[in-house]
Structures are given as structure tokens and as C-alpha cells.
mmCIF file of C-alpha atoms and ligand atoms in Angstrom:
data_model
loop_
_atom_site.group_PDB
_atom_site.id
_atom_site.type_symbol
_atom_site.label_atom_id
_atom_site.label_comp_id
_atom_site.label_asym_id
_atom_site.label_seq_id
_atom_site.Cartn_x
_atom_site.Cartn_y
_atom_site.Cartn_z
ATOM 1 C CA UNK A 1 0.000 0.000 0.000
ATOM 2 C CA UNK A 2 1.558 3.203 -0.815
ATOM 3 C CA UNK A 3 1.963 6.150 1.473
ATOM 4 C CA UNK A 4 1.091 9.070 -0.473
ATOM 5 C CA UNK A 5 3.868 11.219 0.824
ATOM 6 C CA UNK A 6 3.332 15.024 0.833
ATOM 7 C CA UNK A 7 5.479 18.092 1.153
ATOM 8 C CA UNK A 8 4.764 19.984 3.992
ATOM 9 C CA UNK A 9 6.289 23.573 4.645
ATOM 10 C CA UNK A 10 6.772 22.953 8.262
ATOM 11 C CA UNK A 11 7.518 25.886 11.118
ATOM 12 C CA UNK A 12 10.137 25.282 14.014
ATOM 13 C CA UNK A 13 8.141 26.427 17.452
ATOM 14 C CA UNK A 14 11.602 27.281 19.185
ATOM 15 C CA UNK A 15 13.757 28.865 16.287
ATOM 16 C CA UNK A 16 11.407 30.063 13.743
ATOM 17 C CA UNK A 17 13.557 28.213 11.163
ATOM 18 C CA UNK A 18 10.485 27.246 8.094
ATOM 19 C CA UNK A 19 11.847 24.129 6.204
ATOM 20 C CA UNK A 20 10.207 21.245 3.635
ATOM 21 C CA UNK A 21 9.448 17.842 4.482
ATOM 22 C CA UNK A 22 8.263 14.842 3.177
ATOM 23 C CA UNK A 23 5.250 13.250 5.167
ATOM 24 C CA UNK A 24 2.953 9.990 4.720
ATOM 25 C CA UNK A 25 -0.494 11.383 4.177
ATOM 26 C CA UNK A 26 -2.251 8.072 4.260
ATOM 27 C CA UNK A 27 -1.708 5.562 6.774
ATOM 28 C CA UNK A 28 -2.824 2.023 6.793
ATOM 29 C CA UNK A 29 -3.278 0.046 10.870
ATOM 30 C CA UNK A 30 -0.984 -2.752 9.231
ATOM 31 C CA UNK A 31 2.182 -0.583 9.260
ATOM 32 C CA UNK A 32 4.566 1.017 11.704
ATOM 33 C CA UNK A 33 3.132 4.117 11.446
ATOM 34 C CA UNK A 34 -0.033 2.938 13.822
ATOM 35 C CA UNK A 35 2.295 1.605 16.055
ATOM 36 C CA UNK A 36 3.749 5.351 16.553
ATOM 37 C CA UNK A 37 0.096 6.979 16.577
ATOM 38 C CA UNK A 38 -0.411 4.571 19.388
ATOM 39 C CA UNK A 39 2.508 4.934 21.412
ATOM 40 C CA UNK A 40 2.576 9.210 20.631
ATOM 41 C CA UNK A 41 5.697 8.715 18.411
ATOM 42 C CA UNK A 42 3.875 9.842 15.900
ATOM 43 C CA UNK A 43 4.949 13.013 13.519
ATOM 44 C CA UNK A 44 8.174 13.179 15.270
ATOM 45 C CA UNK A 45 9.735 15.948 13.783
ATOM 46 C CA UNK A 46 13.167 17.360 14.263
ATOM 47 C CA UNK A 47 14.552 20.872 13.074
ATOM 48 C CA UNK A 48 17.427 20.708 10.717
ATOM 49 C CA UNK A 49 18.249 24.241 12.198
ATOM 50 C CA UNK A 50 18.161 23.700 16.152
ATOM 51 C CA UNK A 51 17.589 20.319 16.426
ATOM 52 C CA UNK A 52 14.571 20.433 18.058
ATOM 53 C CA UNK A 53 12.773 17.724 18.261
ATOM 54 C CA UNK A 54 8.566 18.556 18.485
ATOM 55 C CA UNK A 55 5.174 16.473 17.292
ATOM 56 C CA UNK A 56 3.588 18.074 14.075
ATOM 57 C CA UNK A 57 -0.132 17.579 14.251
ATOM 58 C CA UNK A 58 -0.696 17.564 10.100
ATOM 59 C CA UNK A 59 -3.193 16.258 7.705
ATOM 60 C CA UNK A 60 -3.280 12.528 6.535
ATOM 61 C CA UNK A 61 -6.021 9.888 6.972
ATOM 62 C CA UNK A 62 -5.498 6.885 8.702
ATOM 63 C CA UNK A 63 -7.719 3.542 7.309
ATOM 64 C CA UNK A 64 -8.417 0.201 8.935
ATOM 65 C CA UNK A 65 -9.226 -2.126 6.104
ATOM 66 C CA UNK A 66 -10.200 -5.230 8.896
ATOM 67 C CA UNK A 67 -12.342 -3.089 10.979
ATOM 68 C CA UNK A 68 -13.713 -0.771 8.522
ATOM 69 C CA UNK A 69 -13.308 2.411 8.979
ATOM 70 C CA UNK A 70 -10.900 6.143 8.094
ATOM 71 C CA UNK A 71 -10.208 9.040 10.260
ATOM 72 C CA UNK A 72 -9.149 11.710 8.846
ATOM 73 C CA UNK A 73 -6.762 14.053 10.989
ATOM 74 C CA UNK A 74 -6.135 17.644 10.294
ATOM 75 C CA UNK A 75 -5.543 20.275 12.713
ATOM 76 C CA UNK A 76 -7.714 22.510 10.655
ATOM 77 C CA UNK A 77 -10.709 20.947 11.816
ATOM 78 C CA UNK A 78 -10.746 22.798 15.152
ATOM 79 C CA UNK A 79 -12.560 25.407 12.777
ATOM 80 C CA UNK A 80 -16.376 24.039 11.765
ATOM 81 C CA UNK A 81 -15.420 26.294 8.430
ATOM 82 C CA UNK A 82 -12.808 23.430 7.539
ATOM 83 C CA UNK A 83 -15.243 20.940 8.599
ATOM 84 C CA UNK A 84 -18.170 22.267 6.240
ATOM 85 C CA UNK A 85 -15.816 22.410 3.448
ATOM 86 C CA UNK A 86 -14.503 19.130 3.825
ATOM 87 C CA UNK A 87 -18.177 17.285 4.535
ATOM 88 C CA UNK A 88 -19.624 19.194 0.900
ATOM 89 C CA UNK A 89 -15.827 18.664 -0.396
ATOM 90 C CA UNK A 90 -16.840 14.633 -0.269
ATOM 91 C CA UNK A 91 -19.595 15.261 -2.997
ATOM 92 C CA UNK A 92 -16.843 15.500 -5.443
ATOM 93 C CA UNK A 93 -14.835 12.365 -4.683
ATOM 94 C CA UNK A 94 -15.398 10.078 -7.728
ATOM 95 C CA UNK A 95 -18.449 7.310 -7.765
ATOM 96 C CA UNK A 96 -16.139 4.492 -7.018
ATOM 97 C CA UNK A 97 -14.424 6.207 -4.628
ATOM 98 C CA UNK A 98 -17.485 6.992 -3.126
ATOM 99 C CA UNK A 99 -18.832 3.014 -2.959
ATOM 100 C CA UNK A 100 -15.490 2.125 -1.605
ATOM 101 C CA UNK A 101 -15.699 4.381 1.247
ATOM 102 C CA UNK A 102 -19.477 3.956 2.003
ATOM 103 C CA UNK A 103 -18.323 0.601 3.700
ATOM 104 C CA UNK A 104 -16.231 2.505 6.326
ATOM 105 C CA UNK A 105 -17.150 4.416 8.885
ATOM 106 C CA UNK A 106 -15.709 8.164 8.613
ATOM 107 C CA UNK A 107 -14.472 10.130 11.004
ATOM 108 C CA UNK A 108 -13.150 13.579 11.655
ATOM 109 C CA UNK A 109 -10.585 14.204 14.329
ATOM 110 C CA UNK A 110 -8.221 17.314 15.128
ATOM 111 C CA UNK A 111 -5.423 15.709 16.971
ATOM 112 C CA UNK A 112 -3.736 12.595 17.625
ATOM 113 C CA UNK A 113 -5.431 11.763 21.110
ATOM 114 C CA UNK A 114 -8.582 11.857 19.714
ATOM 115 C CA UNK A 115 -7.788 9.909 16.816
ATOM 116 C CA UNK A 116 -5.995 7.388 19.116
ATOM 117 C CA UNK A 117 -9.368 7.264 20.605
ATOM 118 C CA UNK A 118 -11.329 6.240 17.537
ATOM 119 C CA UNK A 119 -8.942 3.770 16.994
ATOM 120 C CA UNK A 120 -9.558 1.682 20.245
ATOM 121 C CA UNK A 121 -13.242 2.325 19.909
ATOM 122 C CA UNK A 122 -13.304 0.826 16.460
ATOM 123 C CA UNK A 123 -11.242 -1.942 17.205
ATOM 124 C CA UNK A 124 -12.830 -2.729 20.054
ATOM 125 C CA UNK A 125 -16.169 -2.972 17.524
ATOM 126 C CA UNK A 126 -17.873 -0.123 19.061
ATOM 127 C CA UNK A 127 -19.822 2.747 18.020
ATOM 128 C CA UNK A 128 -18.155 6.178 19.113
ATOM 129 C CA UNK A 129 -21.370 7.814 19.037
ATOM 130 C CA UNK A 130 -22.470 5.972 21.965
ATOM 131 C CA UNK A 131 -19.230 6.466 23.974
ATOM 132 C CA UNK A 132 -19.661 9.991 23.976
ATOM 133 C CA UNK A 133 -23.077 9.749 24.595
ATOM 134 C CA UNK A 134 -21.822 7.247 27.939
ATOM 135 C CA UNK A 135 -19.646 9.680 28.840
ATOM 136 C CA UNK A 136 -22.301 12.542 28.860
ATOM 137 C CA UNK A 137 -24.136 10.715 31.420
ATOM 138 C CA UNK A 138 -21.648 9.730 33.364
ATOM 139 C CA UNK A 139 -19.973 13.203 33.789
ATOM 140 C CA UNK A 140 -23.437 14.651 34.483
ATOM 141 C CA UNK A 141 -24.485 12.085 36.595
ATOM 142 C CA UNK A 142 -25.545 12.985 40.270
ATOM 143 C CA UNK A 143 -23.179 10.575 41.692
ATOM 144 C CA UNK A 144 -20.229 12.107 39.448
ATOM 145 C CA UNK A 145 -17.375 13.622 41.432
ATOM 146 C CA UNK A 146 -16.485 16.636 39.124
ATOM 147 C CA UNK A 147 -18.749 18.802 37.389
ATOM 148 C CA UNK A 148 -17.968 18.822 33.439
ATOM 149 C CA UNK A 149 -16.334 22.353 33.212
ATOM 150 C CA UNK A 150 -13.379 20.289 35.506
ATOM 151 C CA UNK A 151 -12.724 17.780 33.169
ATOM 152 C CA UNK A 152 -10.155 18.197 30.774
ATOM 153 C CA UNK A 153 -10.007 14.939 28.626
ATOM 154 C CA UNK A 154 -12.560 12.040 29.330
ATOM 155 C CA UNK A 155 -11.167 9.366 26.567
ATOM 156 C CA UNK A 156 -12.034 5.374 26.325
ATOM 157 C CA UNK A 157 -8.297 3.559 25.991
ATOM 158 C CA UNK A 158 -7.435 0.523 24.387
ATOM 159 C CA UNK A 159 -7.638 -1.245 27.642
ATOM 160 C CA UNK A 160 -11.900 -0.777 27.302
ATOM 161 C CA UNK A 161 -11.893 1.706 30.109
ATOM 162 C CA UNK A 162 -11.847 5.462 30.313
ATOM 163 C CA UNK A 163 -9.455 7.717 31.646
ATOM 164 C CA UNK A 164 -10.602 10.843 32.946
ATOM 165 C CA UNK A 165 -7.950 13.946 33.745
ATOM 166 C CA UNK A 166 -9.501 17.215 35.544
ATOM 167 C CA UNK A 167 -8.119 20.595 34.463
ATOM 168 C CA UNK A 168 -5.895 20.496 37.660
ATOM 169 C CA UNK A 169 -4.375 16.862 35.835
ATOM 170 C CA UNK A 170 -5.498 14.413 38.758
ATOM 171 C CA UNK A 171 -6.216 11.333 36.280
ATOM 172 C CA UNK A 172 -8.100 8.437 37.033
ATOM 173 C CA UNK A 173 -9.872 5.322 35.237
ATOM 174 C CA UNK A 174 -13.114 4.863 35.032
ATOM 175 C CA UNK A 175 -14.723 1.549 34.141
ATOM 176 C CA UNK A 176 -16.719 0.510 30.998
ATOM 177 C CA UNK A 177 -20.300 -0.276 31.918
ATOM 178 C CA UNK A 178 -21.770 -2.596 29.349
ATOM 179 C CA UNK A 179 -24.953 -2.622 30.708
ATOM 180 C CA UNK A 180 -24.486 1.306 30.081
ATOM 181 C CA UNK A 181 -23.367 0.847 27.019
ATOM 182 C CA UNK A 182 -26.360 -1.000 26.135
ATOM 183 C CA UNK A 183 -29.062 0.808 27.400
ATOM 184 C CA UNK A 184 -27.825 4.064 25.551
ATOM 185 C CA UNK A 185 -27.804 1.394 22.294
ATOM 186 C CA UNK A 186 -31.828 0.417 22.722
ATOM 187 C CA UNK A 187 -32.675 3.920 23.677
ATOM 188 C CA UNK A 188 -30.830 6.259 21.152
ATOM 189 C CA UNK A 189 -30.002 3.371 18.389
ATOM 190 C CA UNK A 190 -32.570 4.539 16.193
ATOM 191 C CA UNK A 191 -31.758 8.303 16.396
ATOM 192 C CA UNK A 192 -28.232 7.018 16.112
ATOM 193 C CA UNK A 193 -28.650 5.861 13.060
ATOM 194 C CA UNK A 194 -29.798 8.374 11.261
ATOM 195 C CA UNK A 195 -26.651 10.500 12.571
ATOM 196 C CA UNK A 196 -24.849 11.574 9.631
ATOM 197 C CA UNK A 197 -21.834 13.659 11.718
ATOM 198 C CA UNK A 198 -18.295 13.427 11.234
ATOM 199 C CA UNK A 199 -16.897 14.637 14.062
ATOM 200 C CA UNK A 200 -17.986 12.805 17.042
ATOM 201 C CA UNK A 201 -16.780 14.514 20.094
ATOM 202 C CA UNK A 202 -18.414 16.000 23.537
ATOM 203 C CA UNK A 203 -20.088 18.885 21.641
ATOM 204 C CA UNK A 204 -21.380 16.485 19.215
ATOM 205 C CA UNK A 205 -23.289 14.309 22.252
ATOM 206 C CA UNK A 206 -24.309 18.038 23.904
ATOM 207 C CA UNK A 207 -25.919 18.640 20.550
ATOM 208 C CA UNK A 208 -27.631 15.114 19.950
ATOM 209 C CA UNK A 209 -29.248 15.475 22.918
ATOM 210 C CA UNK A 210 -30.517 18.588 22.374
ATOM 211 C CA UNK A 211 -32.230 17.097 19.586
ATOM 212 C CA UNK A 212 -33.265 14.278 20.969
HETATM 213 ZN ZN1 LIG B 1 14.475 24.984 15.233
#
């Protein structure tokens, strides 16, 4: 499987120094690459200049051929702008293409924790729409210990738990109610289904809610 390699006009954040490189824009979970995603390694960058070494969040999309599904990654989709552009920017992608794809599951993510995310929720044969909807409740459940605006990052590892850090960075784990799980699935399902989003994060749940 190629790579697709791309040349990206990349800034130092000590020195300033602006410089080319070469960079895999499509990564496959058989390769080496996941394996650095996974362990942070990931768009490992070092300055020609200073020799600083730094992580460059950048564009490329990641597919899992076995488990069916692509994320793609781009920092730019912090903006809902980007988003927009890229959801309408589909519509052009060529028919086969297009039947190809409609077997995976597509995704949207902004950096690599979330996409790390997606990747244990997929390969765990889950549906991301309901963890975020599980952790919804459980943050604003009565029993909860924090209220939302003190929790920082709420993700579900690879280990099928979550791990919760608060804005002051006390992290704990949480563990994965199936029965939760579940009961969100025969509630919302339906709904769920007809959820055409991209980007599946906490605002996404917020908003689902909302509607219904
Ligand atoms: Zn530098």
C-alpha cells in the first residue's frame, strides 16, 4: 500500500527556522506508522536548524481495512469552516471512490489523542457515538465527582476503560459499563442511526441530545 507522501512547509516552534518535508499522508493500521500513533511517536519531527525535536499535528487519513473504517486528521478541523468544506468537499470524490468508502465508517478528528481514541473504539467494535453519549451521562451524573467544566479529557483507551484527567491533571480510570453501554444502544439506536456527523466529540453528544 503506498503512502502518499506530501510536502509539507513545516515551522520550528523554538527557532522560527520554516523548512520542507516529506510526510505519509495516508496511513494504513498494518504498518509502523499505527504503532507510533499509538505509542505518541507519531509526527516526530526534528529541526534541521536547532535540532529540536517537536510532534507536528498535520493532515493525513489513517484507514483500517479489517475493521472498517478512516479518520481523517487535520488540525484545521478545530474550525467548523474546515469541517463544512470538507463534509460538501466529499460530494466530489469520484463514484467508485465513493462506494469504496461507504463501507467505512468516517471520522473527523483534530489531533492525535482523539484519533488514538477512535482507533480503540473501532477496534474494540464499538460505536463512538455511543461512547460519547456514555460519557455525557456519566460526567453529568448525580453521583459524578467533578462537574464537566473540571474535566479536561474524558477518553475510552485501548484497555476498554476510560481515563478521565480534571483541568488540575489528577487522572483516574473509570470503568466501561456494558450494561451502560447497552441501554444508551436500545434507547438512542434509532436516532443514532440516522446521525450523519463526522466529528464525534463532547459537543457532538451536547448537541444530539438537544435534539433528541
Ligand atoms: Zn528549530
Amino acid at each position: 500500500m503506498e503512502k502518499r507522501e506530501k510536502v509539507f512547509e513545516i515551522t520550528c516552534p523554538k527557532c522560527g527556522h520554516k523548512f520542507e518535508q516529506s510526510l505519509p499522508t495516508a496511513i494504513f493500521s498494518s504498518t509502523v506508522e499505527k504503532d507510533e500513533i499509538l505509542s505518541g511517536k507519531f509526527g516526530n519531527i526534528t529541526c534541521p536548524s536547532c535540532a529540536n525535536e517537536f510532534i507536528l499535528n498535520y493532515r493525513f487519513a489513517y484507514t483500517d481495512e479489517a475493521n472498517l473504517f478512516m479518520v481523517v486528521n487535520d488540525p484545521a478541523f478545530v474550525d467548523k469552516k474546515a469541517r463544512l468544506a470538507f463534509s460538501t468537499g466529499l460530494g466530489l470524490i469520484g463514484a467508485a471512490r465513493k462506494d469504496e468508502l461507504i463501507k467505512h465508517t468516517l471520522r473527523l478528528t483534530y489531533n492525535y489523542k482523539a484519533l488514538r481514541e477512535k482507533i480503540a473504539i473501532f477496534e474494540a467494535g464499538l460505536d463512538d457515538r455511543v461512547i460519547e453519549l456514555m460519557k455525557y451521562f456519566l460526567i453529568n451524573s448525580e453521583d459524578f465527582s467533578y462537574k464537566s467544566d473540571q474535566v479536561k479529557d474524558f477518553i475510552f483507551t485501548d484497555k476498554k476503560e476510560f481515563y478521565l484527567e480534571t483541568v488540575l491533571n489528577v487522572g483516574l480510570k473509570l470503568d466501561f459499563s456494558d450494561l451502560l453501554y447497552e441501554t444508551i444502544l436500545s434507547n438512542y439506536g434509532e436516532a443514532i442511526k440516522k446521525d450523519r456527523s463526522y466529528l464525534v466529540d463532547r459537543a457532538w453528544a451536547e448537541n444530539f441530545l438537544k435534539a433528541n
